[in-house]
CSV table of N, CA and C in Angstrom, one decimal:
chain,number,residue,atom,x,y,z
A,1,MET,N,119.3,156.8,112.3
A,1,MET,CA,119.4,155.5,112.9
A,1,MET,C,119.0,154.4,111.9
A,2,SER,N,118.0,154.7,111.2
A,2,SER,CA,117.5,153.7,110.2
A,2,SER,C,118.5,153.5,109.1
A,3,SER,N,119.3,154.6,108.8
A,3,SER,CA,120.3,154.5,107.7
A,3,SER,C,121.4,153.5,108.2
A,4,LYS,N,121.7,153.5,109.5
A,4,LYS,CA,122.7,152.6,110.0
A,4,LYS,C,122.3,151.2,109.9
A,5,ARG,N,121.0,150.9,110.2
A,5,ARG,CA,120.5,149.6,110.1
A,5,ARG,C,120.5,149.1,108.6
A,6,GLY,N,120.1,150.0,107.8
A,6,GLY,CA,120.1,149.6,106.4
A,6,GLY,C,121.6,149.4,105.9
A,7,GLY,N,122.5,150.2,106.3
A,7,GLY,CA,123.9,150.0,106.0
A,7,GLY,C,124.4,148.7,106.6
A,8,ALA,N,124.1,148.4,107.8
A,8,ALA,CA,124.6,147.2,108.5
A,8,ALA,C,124.0,146.0,107.8
A,9,SER,N,122.7,146.0,107.4
A,9,SER,CA,122.1,144.9,106.8
A,9,SER,C,122.7,144.6,105.4
A,10,ALA,N,123.1,145.7,104.7
A,10,ALA,CA,123.7,145.5,103.4
A,10,ALA,C,125.1,144.9,103.6
A,11,VAL,N,125.8,145.3,104.6
A,11,VAL,CA,127.1,144.7,104.9
A,11,VAL,C,127.0,143.2,105.3
A,12,ASP,N,126.0,143.0,106.2
A,12,ASP,CA,125.8,141.6,106.6
A,12,ASP,C,125.3,140.7,105.4
A,13,GLY,N,124.5,141.3,104.6
A,13,GLY,CA,124.1,140.5,103.4
A,13,GLY,C,125.3,140.2,102.5
A,14,GLY,N,126.2,141.1,102.4
A,14,GLY,CA,127.4,140.9,101.6
A,14,GLY,C,128.3,139.8,102.2
A,15,ILE,N,128.4,139.8,103.5
A,15,ILE,CA,129.2,138.8,104.2
A,15,ILE,C,128.6,137.5,104.0
A,16,ILE,N,127.3,137.4,104.3
A,16,ILE,CA,126.6,136.1,104.2
A,16,ILE,C,126.7,135.6,102.8
A,17,SER,N,126.5,136.5,101.8
A,17,SER,CA,126.6,136.1,100.4
A,17,SER,C,128.0,135.5,100.1
A,18,ARG,N,129.0,136.2,100.6
A,18,ARG,CA,130.4,135.7,100.3
A,18,ARG,C,130.7,134.4,101.0
A,19,VAL,N,130.2,134.3,102.2
A,19,VAL,CA,130.5,133.0,103.0
A,19,VAL,C,129.7,131.9,102.3
A,20,SER,N,128.4,132.2,101.9
A,20,SER,CA,127.6,131.2,101.3
A,20,SER,C,128.2,130.7,99.9
A,21,SER,N,128.7,131.7,99.2
A,21,SER,CA,129.3,131.4,97.9
A,21,SER,C,130.6,130.6,98.1
A,22,SER,N,131.4,131.0,99.1
A,22,SER,CA,132.7,130.2,99.2
A,22,SER,C,132.4,128.8,99.8
A,23,LEU,N,131.4,128.6,100.6
A,23,LEU,CA,131.0,127.3,101.0
A,23,LEU,C,130.5,126.4,99.9
A,24,SER,N,129.6,127.0,99.1
A,24,SER,CA,129.0,126.2,98.0
A,24,SER,C,130.1,125.8,97.0
A,25,GLN,N,131.2,126.5,96.9
A,25,GLN,CA,132.2,126.2,95.9
A,25,GLN,C,133.4,125.4,96.5
A,26,SER,N,133.2,125.0,97.8
A,26,SER,CA,134.3,124.3,98.5
A,26,SER,C,134.4,122.8,97.9
A,27,PRO,N,135.6,122.2,98.0
A,27,PRO,CA,135.7,120.9,97.5
A,27,PRO,C,134.9,119.8,98.4
A,28,ILE,N,134.8,120.1,99.6
A,28,ILE,CA,134.0,119.2,100.5
A,28,ILE,C,132.6,119.2,100.1
A,29,VAL,N,132.0,120.3,99.8
A,29,VAL,CA,130.6,120.4,99.4
A,29,VAL,C,130.5,119.7,98.0
A,30,TYR,N,131.4,119.9,97.1
A,30,TYR,CA,131.4,119.2,95.8
A,30,TYR,C,131.5,117.7,96.0
A,31,ARG,N,132.3,117.2,96.8
A,31,ARG,CA,132.4,115.8,97.0
A,31,ARG,C,131.1,115.2,97.6
A,32,GLY,N,130.5,116.0,98.5
A,32,GLY,CA,129.3,115.6,99.1
A,32,GLY,C,128.2,115.5,98.1
A,33,LYS,N,128.1,116.5,97.2
A,33,LYS,CA,127.1,116.5,96.2
A,33,LYS,C,127.3,115.3,95.2
A,34,LYS,N,128.6,115.1,94.9
A,34,LYS,CA,129.0,114.0,94.0
A,34,LYS,C,128.6,112.6,94.6
A,35,ALA,N,128.9,112.5,95.9
A,35,ALA,CA,128.6,111.2,96.6
A,35,ALA,C,127.1,111.0,96.6
A,36,ALA,N,126.3,112.0,96.9
A,36,ALA,CA,124.8,111.9,96.9
A,36,ALA,C,124.3,111.6,95.5
A,37,SER,N,124.9,112.2,94.5
A,37,SER,CA,124.5,111.9,93.1
A,37,SER,C,124.8,110.4,92.8
A,38,ASP,N,126.0,110.0,93.1
A,38,ASP,CA,126.3,108.6,92.8
A,38,ASP,C,125.5,107.6,93.6
A,39,SER,N,125.1,107.9,94.8
A,39,SER,CA,124.3,107.1,95.6
A,39,SER,C,122.9,107.0,95.0
A,40,ALA,N,122.4,108.1,94.6
A,40,ALA,CA,121.1,108.1,93.9
A,40,ALA,C,121.1,107.3,92.7
A,41,PHE,N,122.1,107.4,91.9
A,41,PHE,CA,122.3,106.6,90.6
A,41,PHE,C,122.3,105.1,90.9
A,42,VAL,N,123.1,104.7,91.9
A,42,VAL,CA,123.2,103.3,92.3
A,42,VAL,C,121.8,102.8,92.8
A,43,ALA,N,121.2,103.6,93.6
A,43,ALA,CA,119.9,103.2,94.2
A,43,ALA,C,118.8,103.0,93.1
A,44,LYS,N,118.9,103.9,92.1
A,44,LYS,CA,117.9,103.8,91.0
A,44,LYS,C,118.2,102.6,90.1
A,45,LYS,N,119.5,102.3,89.9
A,45,LYS,CA,119.8,101.1,89.1
A,45,LYS,C,119.5,99.8,89.9
A,46,LEU,N,119.7,99.8,91.2
A,46,LEU,CA,119.4,98.7,92.0
A,46,LEU,C,117.9,98.4,92.0
A,47,LEU,N,117.1,99.4,92.1
A,47,LEU,CA,115.6,99.3,92.1
A,47,LEU,C,115.2,98.8,90.7
A,48,LYS,N,115.8,99.3,89.7
A,48,LYS,CA,115.4,98.8,88.3
A,48,LYS,C,115.7,97.3,88.1
A,49,SER,N,116.9,96.9,88.6
A,49,SER,CA,117.3,95.5,88.4
A,49,SER,C,116.5,94.6,89.3
A,50,THR,N,116.2,95.1,90.5
A,50,THR,CA,115.3,94.3,91.4
A,50,THR,C,113.9,94.1,90.8
A,51,GLY,N,113.4,95.1,90.2
A,51,GLY,CA,112.1,95.0,89.5
A,51,GLY,C,112.2,94.0,88.4
A,52,LYS,N,113.2,94.0,87.6
A,52,LYS,CA,113.4,93.0,86.5
A,52,LYS,C,113.5,91.6,87.1
A,53,ALA,N,114.2,91.4,88.2
A,53,ALA,CA,114.4,90.1,88.8
A,53,ALA,C,113.0,89.6,89.4
A,54,ALA,N,112.3,90.5,89.9
A,54,ALA,CA,111.0,90.2,90.5
A,54,ALA,C,110.0,89.8,89.3
A,55,TRP,N,110.1,90.5,88.2
A,55,TRP,CA,109.3,90.1,87.0
A,55,TRP,C,109.7,88.7,86.5
A,56,ILE,N,110.9,88.4,86.4
A,56,ILE,CA,111.4,87.1,85.9
A,56,ILE,C,111.0,86.0,86.9
A,57,ALA,N,111.1,86.2,88.2
A,57,ALA,CA,110.7,85.2,89.2
A,57,ALA,C,109.2,85.0,89.1
A,58,GLY,N,108.5,86.1,89.0
A,58,GLY,CA,107.0,86.0,89.0
A,58,GLY,C,106.5,85.2,87.8
A,59,THR,N,107.0,85.5,86.6
A,59,THR,CA,106.5,84.9,85.4
A,59,THR,C,107.0,83.4,85.4
A,60,THR,N,108.2,83.1,85.9
A,60,THR,CA,108.7,81.8,86.0
A,60,THR,C,107.8,80.9,86.9
A,61,PHE,N,107.4,81.5,88.0
A,61,PHE,CA,106.5,80.9,88.9
A,61,PHE,C,105.2,80.5,88.3
A,62,LEU,N,104.6,81.5,87.6
A,62,LEU,CA,103.3,81.3,86.9
A,62,LEU,C,103.4,80.3,85.8
A,63,VAL,N,104.5,80.2,85.1
A,63,VAL,CA,104.6,79.3,83.9
A,63,VAL,C,104.9,77.9,84.4
A,64,LEU,N,105.8,77.8,85.4
A,64,LEU,CA,106.2,76.4,85.8
A,64,LEU,C,105.6,75.8,87.0
A,65,VAL,N,105.3,76.6,88.0
A,65,VAL,CA,104.9,76.1,89.3
A,65,VAL,C,103.4,76.0,89.4
A,66,VAL,N,102.6,77.0,88.9
A,66,VAL,CA,101.2,77.0,89.0
A,66,VAL,C,100.6,75.8,88.3
A,67,PRO,N,101.0,75.5,87.1
A,67,PRO,CA,100.4,74.2,86.5
A,67,PRO,C,100.7,73.0,87.3
A,68,LEU,N,101.9,72.9,87.9
A,68,LEU,CA,102.2,71.8,88.7
A,68,LEU,C,101.3,71.7,89.9
A,69,ILE,N,101.0,72.8,90.5
A,69,ILE,CA,100.1,72.8,91.7
A,69,ILE,C,98.7,72.4,91.3
A,70,ILE,N,98.3,72.9,90.1
A,70,ILE,CA,96.9,72.5,89.6
A,70,ILE,C,96.9,71.0,89.4
A,71,GLU,N,97.9,70.5,88.7
A,71,GLU,CA,97.9,69.0,88.4
A,71,GLU,C,98.0,68.2,89.7
A,72,MET,N,98.7,68.6,90.7
A,72,MET,CA,98.8,67.8,91.9
A,72,MET,C,97.4,67.9,92.6
A,73,ASP,N,96.7,69.0,92.5
A,73,ASP,CA,95.4,69.1,93.1
A,73,ASP,C,94.4,68.2,92.4
A,74,ARG,N,94.5,68.1,91.1
A,74,ARG,CA,93.6,67.2,90.3
A,74,ARG,C,93.9,65.8,90.7
A,75,GLU,N,95.1,65.4,90.8
A,75,GLU,CA,95.5,64.0,91.2
A,75,GLU,C,94.9,63.7,92.6
A,76,GLN,N,95.0,64.6,93.5
A,76,GLN,CA,94.5,64.4,94.8
A,76,GLN,C,93.0,64.2,94.8
A,77,GLN,N,92.3,65.0,94.0
A,77,GLN,CA,90.8,64.9,93.9
A,77,GLN,C,90.4,63.6,93.3
A,78,PHE,N,91.2,63.2,92.3
A,78,PHE,CA,90.9,61.9,91.6
A,78,PHE,C,91.1,60.7,92.6
A,79,ASN,N,92.2,60.8,93.4
A,79,ASN,CA,92.4,59.7,94.4
A,79,ASN,C,91.3,59.7,95.4
A,80,GLU,N,90.8,60.8,95.8
A,80,GLU,CA,89.7,60.9,96.8
A,80,GLU,C,88.5,60.3,96.2
A,81,LEU,N,88.2,60.6,95.0
A,81,LEU,CA,87.0,60.1,94.3
A,81,LEU,C,87.1,58.6,94.1
A,82,GLU,N,88.3,58.1,93.7
A,82,GLU,CA,88.5,56.7,93.6
A,82,GLU,C,88.2,55.9,94.9
A,83,MET,N,88.8,56.5,96.0
A,83,MET,CA,88.6,55.9,97.3
A,83,MET,C,87.1,55.9,97.7
A,84,GLN,N,86.4,57.0,97.4
A,84,GLN,CA,85.0,57.1,97.7
A,84,GLN,C,84.2,56.1,97.0
A,85,GLN,N,84.5,55.9,95.7
A,85,GLN,CA,83.7,54.9,94.9
A,85,GLN,C,84.0,53.5,95.4
A,86,ALA,N,85.3,53.3,95.7
A,86,ALA,CA,85.6,51.9,96.2
A,86,ALA,C,84.9,51.6,97.5
A,87,SER,N,84.8,52.6,98.4
A,87,SER,CA,84.1,52.4,99.7
A,87,SER,C,82.6,52.2,99.4
A,88,LEU,N,82.0,52.8,98.4
A,88,LEU,CA,80.6,52.6,98.1
A,88,LEU,C,80.4,51.2,97.6
A,89,LEU,N,81.3,50.7,96.8
A,89,LEU,CA,81.1,49.4,96.2
A,89,LEU,C,81.5,48.3,97.2
A,90,GLY,N,82.1,48.6,98.3
A,90,GLY,CA,82.5,47.7,99.3
A,90,GLY,C,83.9,47.0,99.1
A,91,ALA,N,84.6,47.4,98.1
A,91,ALA,CA,85.9,46.9,97.9
A,91,ALA,C,86.9,47.7,98.7
A,92,THR,N,88.0,47.0,99.1
A,92,THR,CA,89.1,47.8,99.8
A,92,THR,C,90.0,48.4,98.8
A,93,PRO,N,90.3,49.7,98.9
A,93,PRO,CA,91.1,50.3,97.9
A,93,PRO,C,92.5,49.9,98.0
A,94,ALA,N,93.2,49.7,96.9
A,94,ALA,CA,94.6,49.3,96.9
A,94,ALA,C,95.4,50.5,97.4
A,95,PRO,N,96.4,50.2,98.3
A,95,PRO,CA,97.2,51.3,98.8
A,95,PRO,C,98.2,51.7,97.7
A,96,LYS,N,98.5,53.0,97.7
A,96,LYS,CA,99.4,53.5,96.7
A,96,LYS,C,100.6,54.1,97.3
């Protein structure tokens, strides 16, 4: 009885092997693998270009916008100091 099971499992293994082999070589599976590969390539390229764009935007912000913000803050502090000194001296500050 055990020899039948061994024989049956060997036959089943052969059938499964053949079916698996024929499925893995089918054009549908090939197209699916190709589509997955192409999708992964596009996603990788998109992430790389997005990273470059983020780097360019970040450095542009640091070089151009941050100094402007700092200068505007200094100007505001200077105006507040000028108004405070004018109020201490009793003069009315000139509107700007």
